[in-house]
mmCIF file of N, CA and C in Angstrom:
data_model
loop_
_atom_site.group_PDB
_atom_site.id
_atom_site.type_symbol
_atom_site.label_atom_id
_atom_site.label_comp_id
_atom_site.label_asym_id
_atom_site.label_seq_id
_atom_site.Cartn_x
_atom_site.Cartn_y
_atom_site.Cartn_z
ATOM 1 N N UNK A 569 -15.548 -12.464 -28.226
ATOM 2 C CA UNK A 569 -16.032 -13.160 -27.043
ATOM 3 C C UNK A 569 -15.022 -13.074 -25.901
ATOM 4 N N UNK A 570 -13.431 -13.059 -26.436
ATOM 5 C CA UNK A 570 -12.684 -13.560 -25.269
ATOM 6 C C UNK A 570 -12.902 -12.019 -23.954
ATOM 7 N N UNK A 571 -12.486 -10.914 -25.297
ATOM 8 C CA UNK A 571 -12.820 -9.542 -24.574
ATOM 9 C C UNK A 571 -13.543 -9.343 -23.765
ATOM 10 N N UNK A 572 -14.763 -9.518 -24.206
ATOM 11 C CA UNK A 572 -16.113 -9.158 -23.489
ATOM 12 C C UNK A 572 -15.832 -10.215 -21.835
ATOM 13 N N UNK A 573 -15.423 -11.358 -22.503
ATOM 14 C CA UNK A 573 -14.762 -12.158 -21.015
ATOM 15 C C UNK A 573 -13.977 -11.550 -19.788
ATOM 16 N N UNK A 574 -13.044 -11.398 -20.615
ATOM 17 C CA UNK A 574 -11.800 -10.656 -19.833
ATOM 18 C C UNK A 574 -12.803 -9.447 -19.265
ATOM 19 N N UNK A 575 -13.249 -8.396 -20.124
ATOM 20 C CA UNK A 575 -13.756 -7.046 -19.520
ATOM 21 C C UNK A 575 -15.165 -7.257 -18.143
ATOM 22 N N UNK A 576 -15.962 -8.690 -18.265
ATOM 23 C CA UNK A 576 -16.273 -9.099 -16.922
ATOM 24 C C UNK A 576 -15.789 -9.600 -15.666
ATOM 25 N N UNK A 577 -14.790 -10.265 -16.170
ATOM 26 C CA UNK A 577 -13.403 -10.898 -15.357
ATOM 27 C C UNK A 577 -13.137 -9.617 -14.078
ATOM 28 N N UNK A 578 -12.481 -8.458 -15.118
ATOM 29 C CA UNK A 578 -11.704 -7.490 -14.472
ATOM 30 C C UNK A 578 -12.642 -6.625 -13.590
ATOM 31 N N UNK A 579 -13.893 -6.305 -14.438
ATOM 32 C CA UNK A 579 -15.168 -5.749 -13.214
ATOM 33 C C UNK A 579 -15.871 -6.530 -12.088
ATOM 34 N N UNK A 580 -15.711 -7.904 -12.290
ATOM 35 C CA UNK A 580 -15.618 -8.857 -10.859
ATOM 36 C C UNK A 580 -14.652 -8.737 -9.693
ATOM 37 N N UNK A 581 -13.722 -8.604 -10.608
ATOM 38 C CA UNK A 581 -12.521 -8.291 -9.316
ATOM 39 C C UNK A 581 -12.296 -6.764 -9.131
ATOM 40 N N UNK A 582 -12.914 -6.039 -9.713
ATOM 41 C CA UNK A 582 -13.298 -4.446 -9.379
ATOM 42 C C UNK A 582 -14.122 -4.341 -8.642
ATOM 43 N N UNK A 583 -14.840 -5.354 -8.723
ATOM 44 C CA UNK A 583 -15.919 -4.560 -7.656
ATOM 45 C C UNK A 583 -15.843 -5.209 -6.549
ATOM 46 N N UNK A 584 -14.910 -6.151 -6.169
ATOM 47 C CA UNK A 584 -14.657 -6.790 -4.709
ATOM 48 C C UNK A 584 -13.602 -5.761 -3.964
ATOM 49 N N UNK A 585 -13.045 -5.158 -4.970
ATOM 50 C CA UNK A 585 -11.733 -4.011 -4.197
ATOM 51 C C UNK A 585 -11.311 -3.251 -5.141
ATOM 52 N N UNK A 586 -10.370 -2.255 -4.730
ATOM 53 C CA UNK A 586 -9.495 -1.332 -5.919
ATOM 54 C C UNK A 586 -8.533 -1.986 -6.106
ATOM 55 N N UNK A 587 -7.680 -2.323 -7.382
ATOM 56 C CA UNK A 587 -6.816 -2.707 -7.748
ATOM 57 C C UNK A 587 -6.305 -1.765 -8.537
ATOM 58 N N UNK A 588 -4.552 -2.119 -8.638
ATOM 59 C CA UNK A 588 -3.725 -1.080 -9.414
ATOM 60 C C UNK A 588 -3.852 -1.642 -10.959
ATOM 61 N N UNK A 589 -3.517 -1.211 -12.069
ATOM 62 C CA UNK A 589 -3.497 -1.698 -12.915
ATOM 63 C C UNK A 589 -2.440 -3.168 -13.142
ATOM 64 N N UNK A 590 -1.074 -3.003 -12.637
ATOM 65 C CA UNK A 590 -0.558 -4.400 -12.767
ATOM 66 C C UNK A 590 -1.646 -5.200 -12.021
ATOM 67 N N UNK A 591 -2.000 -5.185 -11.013
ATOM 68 C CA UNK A 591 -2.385 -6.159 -10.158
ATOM 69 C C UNK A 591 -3.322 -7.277 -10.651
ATOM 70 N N UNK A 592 -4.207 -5.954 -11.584
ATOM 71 C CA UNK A 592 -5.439 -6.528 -12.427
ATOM 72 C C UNK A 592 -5.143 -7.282 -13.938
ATOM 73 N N UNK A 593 -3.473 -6.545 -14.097
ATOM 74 C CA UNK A 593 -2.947 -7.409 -15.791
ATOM 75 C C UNK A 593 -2.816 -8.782 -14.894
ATOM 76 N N UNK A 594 -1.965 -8.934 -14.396
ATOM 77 C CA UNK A 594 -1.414 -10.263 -13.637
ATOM 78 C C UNK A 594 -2.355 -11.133 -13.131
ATOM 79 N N UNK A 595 -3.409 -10.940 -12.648
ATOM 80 C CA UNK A 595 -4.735 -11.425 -12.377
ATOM 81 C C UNK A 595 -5.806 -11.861 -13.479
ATOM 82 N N UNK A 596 -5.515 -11.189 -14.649
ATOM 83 C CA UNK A 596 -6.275 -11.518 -15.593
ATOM 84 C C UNK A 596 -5.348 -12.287 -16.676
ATOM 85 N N UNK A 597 -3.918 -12.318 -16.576
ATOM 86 C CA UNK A 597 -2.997 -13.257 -17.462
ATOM 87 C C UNK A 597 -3.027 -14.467 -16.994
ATOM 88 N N UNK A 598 -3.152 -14.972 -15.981
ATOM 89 C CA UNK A 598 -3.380 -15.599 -15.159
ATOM 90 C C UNK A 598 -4.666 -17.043 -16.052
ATOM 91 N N UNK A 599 -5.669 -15.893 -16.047
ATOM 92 C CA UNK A 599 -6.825 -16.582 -16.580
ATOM 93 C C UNK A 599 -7.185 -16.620 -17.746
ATOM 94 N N UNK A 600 -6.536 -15.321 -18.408
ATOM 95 C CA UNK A 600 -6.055 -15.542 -20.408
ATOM 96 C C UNK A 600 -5.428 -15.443 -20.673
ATOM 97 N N UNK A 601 -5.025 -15.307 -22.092
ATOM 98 C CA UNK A 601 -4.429 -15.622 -23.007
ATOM 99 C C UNK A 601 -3.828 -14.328 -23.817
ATOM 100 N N UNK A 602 -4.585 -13.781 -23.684
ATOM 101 C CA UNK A 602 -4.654 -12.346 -25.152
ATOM 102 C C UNK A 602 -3.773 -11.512 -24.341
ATOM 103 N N UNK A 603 -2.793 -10.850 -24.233
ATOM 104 C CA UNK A 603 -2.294 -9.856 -23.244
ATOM 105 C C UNK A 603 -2.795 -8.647 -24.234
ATOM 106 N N UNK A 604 -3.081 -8.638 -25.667
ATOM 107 C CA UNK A 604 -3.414 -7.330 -26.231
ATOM 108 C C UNK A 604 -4.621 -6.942 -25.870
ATOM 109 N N UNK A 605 -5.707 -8.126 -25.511
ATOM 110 C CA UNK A 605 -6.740 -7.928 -25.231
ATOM 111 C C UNK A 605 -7.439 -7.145 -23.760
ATOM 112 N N UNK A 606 -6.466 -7.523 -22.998
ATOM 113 C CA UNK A 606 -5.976 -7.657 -21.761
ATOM 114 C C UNK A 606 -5.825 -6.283 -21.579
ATOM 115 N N UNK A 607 -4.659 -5.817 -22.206
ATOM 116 C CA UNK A 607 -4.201 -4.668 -22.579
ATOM 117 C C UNK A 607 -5.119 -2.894 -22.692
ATOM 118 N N UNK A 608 -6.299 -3.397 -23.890
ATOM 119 C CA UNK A 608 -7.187 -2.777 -24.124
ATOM 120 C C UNK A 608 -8.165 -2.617 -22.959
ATOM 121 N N UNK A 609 -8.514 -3.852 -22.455
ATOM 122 C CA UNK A 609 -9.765 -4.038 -21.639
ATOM 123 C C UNK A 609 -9.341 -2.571 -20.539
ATOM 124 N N UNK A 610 -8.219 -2.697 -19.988
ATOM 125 C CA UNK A 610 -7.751 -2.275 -18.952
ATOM 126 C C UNK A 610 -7.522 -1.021 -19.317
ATOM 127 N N UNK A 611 -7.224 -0.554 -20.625
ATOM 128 C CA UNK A 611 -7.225 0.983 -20.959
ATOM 129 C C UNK A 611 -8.936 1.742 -20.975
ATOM 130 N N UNK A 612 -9.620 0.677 -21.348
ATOM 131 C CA UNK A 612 -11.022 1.201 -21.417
ATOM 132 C C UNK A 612 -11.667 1.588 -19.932
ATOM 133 N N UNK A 613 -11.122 0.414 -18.886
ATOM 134 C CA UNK A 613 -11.702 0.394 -17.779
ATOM 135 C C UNK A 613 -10.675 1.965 -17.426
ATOM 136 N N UNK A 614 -9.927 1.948 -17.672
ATOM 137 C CA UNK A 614 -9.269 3.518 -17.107
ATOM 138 C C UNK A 614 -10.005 4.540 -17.847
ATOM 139 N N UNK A 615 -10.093 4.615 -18.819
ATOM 140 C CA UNK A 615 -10.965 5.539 -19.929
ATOM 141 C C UNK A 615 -12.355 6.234 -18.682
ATOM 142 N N UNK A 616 -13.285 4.762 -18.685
ATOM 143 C CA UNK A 616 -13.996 4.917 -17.480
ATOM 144 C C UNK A 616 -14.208 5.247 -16.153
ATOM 145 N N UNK A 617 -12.417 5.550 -15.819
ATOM 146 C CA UNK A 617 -12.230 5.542 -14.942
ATOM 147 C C UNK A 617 -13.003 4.557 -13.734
ATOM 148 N N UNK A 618 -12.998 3.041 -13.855
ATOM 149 C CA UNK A 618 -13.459 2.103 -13.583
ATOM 150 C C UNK A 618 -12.030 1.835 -12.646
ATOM 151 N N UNK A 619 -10.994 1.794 -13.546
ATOM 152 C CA UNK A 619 -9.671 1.605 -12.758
ATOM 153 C C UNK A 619 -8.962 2.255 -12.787
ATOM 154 N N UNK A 620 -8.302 3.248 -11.595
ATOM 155 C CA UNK A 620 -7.341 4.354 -11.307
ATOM 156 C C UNK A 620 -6.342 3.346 -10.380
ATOM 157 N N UNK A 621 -4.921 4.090 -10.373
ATOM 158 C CA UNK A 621 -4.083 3.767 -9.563
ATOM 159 C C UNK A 621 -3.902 4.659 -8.468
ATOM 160 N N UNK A 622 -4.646 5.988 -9.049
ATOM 161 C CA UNK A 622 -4.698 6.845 -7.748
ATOM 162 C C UNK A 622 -5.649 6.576 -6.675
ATOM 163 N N UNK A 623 -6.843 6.033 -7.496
ATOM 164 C CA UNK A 623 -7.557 6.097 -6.210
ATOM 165 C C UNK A 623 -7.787 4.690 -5.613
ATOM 166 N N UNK A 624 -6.444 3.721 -6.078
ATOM 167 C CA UNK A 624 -6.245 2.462 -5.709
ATOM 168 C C UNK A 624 -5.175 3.012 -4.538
ATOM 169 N N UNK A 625 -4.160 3.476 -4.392
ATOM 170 C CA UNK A 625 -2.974 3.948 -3.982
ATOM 171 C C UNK A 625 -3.544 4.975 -2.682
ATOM 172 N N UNK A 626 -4.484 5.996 -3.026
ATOM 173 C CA UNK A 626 -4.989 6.673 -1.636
ATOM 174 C C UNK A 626 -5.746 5.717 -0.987
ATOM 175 N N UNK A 627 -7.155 4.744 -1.614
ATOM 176 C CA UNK A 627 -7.104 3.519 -0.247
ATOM 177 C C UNK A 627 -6.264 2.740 0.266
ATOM 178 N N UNK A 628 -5.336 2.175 -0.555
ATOM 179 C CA UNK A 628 -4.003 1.407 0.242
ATOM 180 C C UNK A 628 -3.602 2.119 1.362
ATOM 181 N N UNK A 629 -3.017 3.366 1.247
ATOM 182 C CA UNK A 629 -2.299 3.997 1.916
ATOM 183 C C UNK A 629 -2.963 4.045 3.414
ATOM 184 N N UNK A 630 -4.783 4.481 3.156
ATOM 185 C CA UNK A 630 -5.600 4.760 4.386
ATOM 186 C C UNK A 630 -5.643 3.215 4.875
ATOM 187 N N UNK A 631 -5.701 2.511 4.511
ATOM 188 C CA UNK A 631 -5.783 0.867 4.895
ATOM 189 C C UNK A 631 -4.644 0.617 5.753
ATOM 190 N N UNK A 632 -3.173 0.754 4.991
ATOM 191 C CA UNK A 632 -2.249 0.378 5.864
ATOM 192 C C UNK A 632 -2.144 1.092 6.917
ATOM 193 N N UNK A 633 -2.412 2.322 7.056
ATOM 194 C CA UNK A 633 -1.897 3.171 7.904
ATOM 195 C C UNK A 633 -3.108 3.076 9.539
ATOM 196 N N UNK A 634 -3.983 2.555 8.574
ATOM 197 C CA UNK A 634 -5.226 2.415 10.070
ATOM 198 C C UNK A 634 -4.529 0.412 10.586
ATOM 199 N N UNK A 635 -3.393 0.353 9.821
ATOM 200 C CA UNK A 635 -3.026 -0.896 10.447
ATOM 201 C C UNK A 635 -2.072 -0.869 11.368
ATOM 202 N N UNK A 636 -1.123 0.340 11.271
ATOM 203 C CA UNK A 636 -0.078 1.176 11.819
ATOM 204 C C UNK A 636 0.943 1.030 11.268
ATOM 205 N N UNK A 637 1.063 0.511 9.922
ATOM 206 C CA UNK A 637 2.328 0.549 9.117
ATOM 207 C C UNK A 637 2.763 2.211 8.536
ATOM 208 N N UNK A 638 4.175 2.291 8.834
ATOM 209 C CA UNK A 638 5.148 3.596 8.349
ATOM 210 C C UNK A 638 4.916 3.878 6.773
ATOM 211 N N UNK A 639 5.409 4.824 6.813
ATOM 212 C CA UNK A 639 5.551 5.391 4.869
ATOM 213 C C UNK A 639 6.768 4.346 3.963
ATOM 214 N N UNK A 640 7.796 4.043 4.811
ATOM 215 C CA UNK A 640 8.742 3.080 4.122
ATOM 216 C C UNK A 640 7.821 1.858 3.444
ATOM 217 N N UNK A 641 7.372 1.626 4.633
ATOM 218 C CA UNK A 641 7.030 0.103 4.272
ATOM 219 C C UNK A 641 5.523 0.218 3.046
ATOM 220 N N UNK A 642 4.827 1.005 3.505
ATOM 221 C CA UNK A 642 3.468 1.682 2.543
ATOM 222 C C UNK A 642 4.395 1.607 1.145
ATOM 223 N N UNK A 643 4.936 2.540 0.480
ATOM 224 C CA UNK A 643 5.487 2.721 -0.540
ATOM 225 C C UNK A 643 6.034 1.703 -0.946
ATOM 226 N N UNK A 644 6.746 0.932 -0.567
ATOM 227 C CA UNK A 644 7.728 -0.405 -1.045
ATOM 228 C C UNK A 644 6.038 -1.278 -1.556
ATOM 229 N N UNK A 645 5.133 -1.395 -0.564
ATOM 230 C CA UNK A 645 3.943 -2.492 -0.968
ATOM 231 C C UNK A 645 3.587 -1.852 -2.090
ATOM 232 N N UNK A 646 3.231 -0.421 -2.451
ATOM 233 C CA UNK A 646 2.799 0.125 -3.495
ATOM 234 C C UNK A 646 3.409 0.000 -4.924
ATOM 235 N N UNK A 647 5.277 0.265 -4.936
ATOM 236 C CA UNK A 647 5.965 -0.018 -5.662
ATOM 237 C C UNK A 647 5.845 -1.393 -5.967
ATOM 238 N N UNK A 648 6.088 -2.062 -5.439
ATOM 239 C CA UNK A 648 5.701 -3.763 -6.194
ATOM 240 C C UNK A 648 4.142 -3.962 -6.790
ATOM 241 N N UNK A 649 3.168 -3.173 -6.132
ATOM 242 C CA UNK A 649 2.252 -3.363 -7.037
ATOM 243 C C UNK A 649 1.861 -2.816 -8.439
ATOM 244 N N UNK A 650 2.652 -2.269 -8.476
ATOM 245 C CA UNK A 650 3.108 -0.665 -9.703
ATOM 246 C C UNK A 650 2.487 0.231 -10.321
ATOM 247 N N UNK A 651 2.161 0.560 -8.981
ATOM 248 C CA UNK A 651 2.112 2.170 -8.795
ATOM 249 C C UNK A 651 3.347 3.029 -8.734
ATOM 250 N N UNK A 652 2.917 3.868 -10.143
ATOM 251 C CA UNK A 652 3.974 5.153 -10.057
ATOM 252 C C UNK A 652 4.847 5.950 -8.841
ATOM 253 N N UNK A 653 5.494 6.190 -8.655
ATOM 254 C CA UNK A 653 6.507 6.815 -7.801
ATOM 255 C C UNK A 653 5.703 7.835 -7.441
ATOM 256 N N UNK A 654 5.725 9.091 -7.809
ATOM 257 C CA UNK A 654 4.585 9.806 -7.749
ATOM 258 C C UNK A 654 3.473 9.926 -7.155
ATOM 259 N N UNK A 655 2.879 9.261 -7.635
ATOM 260 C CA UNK A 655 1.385 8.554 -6.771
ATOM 261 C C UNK A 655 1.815 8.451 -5.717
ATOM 262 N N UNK A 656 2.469 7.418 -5.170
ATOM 263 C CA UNK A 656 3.054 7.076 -4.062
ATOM 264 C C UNK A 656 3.556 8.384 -2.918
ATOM 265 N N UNK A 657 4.236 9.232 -3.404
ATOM 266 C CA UNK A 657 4.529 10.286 -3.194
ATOM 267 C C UNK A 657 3.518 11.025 -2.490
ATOM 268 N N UNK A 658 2.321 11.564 -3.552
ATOM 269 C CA UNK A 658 1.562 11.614 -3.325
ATOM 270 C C UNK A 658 0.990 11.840 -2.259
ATOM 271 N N UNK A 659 0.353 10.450 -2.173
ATOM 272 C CA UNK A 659 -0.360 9.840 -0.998
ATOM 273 C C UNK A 659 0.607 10.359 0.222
ATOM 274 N N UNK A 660 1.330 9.640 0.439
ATOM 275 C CA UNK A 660 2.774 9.790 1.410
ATOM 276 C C UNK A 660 2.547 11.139 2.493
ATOM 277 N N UNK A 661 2.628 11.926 0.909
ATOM 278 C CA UNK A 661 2.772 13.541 1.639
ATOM 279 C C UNK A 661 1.478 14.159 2.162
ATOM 280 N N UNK A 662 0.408 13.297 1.794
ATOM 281 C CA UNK A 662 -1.043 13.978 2.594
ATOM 282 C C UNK A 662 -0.649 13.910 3.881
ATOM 283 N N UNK A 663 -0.067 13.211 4.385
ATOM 284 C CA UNK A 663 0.142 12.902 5.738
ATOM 285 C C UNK A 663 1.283 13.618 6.375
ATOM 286 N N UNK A 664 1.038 14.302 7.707
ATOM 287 C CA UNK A 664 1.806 14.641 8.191
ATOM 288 C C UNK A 664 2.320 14.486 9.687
ATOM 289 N N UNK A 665 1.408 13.069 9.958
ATOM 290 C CA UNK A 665 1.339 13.237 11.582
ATOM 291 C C UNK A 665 1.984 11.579 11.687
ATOM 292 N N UNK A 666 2.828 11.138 10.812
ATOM 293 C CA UNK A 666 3.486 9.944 10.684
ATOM 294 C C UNK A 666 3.909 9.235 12.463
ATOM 295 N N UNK A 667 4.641 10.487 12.812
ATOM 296 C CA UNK A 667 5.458 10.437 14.229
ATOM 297 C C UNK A 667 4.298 9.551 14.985
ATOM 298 N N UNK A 668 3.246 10.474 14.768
ATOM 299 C CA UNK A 668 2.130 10.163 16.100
ATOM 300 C C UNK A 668 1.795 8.949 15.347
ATOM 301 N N UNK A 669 1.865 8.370 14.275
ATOM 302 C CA UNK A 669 0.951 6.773 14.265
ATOM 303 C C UNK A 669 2.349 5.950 14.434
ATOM 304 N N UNK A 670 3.526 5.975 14.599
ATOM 305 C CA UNK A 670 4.476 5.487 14.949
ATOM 306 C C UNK A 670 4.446 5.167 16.296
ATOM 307 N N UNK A 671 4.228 6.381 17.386
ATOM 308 C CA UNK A 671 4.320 6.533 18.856
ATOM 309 C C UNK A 671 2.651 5.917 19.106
ATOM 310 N N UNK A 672 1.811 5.812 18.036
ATOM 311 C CA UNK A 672 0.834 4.915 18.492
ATOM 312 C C UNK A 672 0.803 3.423 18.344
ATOM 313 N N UNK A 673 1.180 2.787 17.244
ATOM 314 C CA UNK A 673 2.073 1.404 17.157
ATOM 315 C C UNK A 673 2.758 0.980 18.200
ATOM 316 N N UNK A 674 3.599 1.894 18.857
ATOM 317 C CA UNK A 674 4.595 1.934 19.503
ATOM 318 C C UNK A 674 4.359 1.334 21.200
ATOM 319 N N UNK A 675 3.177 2.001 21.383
ATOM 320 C CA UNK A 675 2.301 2.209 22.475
ATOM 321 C C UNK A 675 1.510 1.105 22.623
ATOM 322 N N UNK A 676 0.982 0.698 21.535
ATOM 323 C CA UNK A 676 0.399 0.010 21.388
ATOM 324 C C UNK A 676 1.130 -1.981 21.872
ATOM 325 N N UNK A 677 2.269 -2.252 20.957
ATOM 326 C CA UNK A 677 2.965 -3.247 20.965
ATOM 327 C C UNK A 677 3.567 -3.188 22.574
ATOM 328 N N UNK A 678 3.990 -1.995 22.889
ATOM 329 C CA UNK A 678 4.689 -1.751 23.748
ATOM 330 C C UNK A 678 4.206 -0.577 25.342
ATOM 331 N N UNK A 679 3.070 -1.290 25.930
ATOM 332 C CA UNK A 679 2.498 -0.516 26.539
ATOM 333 C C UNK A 679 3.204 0.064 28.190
ATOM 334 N N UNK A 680 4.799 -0.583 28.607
ATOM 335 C CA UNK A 680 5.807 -0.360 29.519
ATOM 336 C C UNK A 680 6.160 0.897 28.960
ATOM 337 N N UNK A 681 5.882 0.990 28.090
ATOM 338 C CA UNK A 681 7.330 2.204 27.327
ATOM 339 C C UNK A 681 8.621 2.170 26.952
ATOM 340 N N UNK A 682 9.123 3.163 26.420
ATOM 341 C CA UNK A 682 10.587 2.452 25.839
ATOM 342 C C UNK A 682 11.937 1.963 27.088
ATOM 343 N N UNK A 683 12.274 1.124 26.672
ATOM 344 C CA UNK A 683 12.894 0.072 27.546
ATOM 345 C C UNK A 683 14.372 1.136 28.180
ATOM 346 N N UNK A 684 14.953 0.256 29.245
ATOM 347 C CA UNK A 684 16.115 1.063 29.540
ATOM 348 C C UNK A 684 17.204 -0.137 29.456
ATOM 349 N N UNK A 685 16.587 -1.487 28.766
ATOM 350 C CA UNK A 685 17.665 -2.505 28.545
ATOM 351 C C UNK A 685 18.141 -2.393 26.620
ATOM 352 N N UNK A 686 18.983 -2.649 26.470
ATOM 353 C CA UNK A 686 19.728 -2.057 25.506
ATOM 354 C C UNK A 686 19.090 -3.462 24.217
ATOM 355 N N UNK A 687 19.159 -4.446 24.815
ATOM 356 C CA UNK A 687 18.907 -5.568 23.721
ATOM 357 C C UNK A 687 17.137 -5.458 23.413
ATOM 358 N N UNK A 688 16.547 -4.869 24.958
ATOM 359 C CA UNK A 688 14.671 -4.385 24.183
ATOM 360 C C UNK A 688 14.963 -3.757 23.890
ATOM 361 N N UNK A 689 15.388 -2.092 23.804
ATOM 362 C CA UNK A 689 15.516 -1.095 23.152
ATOM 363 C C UNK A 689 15.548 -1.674 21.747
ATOM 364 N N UNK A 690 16.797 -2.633 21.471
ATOM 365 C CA UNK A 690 16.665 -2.879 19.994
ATOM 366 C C UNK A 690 15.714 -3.607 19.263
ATOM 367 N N UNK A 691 14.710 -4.360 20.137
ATOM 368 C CA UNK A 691 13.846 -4.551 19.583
ATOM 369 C C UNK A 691 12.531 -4.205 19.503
ATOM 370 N N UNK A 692 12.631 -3.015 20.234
ATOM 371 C CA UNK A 692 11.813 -1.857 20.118
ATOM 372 C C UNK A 692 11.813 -1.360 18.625
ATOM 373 N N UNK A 693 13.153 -1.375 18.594
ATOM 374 C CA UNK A 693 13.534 -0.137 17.116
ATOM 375 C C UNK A 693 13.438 -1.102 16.727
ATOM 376 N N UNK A 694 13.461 -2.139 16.203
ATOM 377 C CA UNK A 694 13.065 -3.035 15.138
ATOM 378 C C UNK A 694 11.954 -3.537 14.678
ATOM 379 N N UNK A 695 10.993 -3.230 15.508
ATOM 380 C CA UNK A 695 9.795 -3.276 15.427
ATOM 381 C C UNK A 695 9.228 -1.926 14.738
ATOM 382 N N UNK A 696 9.432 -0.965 15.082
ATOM 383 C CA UNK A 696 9.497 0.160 14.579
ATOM 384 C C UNK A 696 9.561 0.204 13.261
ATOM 385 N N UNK A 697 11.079 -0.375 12.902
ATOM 386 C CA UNK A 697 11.493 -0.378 11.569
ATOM 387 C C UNK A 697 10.632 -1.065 10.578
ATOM 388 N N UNK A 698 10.440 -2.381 11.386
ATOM 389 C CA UNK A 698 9.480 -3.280 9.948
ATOM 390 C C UNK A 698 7.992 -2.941 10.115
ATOM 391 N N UNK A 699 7.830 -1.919 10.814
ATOM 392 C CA UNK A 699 6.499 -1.488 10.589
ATOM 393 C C UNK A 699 7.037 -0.227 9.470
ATOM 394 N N UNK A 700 7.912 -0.123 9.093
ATOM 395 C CA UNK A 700 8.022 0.809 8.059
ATOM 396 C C UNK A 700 8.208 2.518 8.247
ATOM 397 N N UNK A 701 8.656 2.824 9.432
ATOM 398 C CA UNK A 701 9.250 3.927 9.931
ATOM 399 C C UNK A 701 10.590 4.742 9.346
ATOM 400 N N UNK A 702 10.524 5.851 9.310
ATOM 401 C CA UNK A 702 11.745 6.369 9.090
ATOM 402 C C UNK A 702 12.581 6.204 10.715
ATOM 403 N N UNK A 703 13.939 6.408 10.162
ATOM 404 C CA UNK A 703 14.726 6.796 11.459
ATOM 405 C C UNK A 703 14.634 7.586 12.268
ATOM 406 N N UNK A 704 14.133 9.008 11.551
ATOM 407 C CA UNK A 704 13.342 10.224 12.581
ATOM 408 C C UNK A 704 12.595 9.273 13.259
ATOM 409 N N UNK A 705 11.399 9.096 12.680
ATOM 410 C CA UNK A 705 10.691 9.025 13.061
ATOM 411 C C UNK A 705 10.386 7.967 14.091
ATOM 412 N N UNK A 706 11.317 6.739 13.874
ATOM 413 C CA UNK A 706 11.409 5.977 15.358
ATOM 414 C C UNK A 706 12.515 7.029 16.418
ATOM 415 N N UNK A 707 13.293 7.834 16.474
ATOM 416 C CA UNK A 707 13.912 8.118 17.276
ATOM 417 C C UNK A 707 12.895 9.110 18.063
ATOM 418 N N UNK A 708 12.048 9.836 17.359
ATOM 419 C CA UNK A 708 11.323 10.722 17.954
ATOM 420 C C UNK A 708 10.210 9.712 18.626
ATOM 421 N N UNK A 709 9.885 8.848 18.867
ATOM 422 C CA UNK A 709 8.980 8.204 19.698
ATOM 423 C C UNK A 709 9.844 7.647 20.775
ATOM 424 N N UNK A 710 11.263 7.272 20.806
ATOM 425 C CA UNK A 710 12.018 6.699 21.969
ATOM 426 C C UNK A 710 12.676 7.513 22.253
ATOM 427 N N UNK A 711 12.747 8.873 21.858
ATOM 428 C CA UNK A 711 13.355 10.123 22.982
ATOM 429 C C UNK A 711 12.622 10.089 23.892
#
């Protein structure tokens, strides 16, 4: 009984979004008991491919990035949800036009352009940064 529980549990919250596999153990320990059970449910739903981390990890990625968050910061959210390195990778490297959603963030927050006072400048680049930018890649939008 508890199984069959848990294995509706986890397709409720499957079918509201993609989740990584921790996301969905932690979510379902939460509400039981059995972690072996738990365990299984979640290998079957992969079996089914019901639950991937890949194709949890390529919508994250398109999600954050239509939010204007960088690859730093993308990957770090991914890594805590635990998704493989790899994966992460992955995703990451489909992309190659990082600069331009940086200089669009950029544009966006900041529609004067980059400053010629030294204390905005830095909080230009800091903004930059916790949107999850590389260093290229903020310097190449404030050249």
């Amino acid at each position: 009984m508890a199984a069959a529980e848990i294995y509706n549990k986890a397709l409720d919250l499957l079918s509201r979004r993609e989740h990584s596999r921790k996301e969905l153990y932690l979510k379902l320990t939460k509400r039981f008991e059995s972690k072996e059970d738990i365990n299984l449910t979640l290998d079957k739903l992969e079996e089914k491919n019901l639950l991937s981390d890949s194709r949890f990890a390529e919508e994250y990625v398109q999600a954050r990035r239509k939010k204007g968050f960088g690859p730093i910061k993308i990957s770090a959210e991914l890594e805590k949800r635990g998704v493989n390195e790899s994966l992460i990778s992955n995703e990451i490297d489909k992309f190659d036009d990082w600069e331009d959603l940086a200089e669009l963030s950029f544009k966006k927050r900041f529609p004067d352009g980059v400053s010629k006072d030294f204390q905005k400048l830095q909080k230009q680049k800091n903004f930059l940064s916790n949107k999850g930018f590389t260093f290229y890649q903020i310097e190449s939008v404030l050249d």
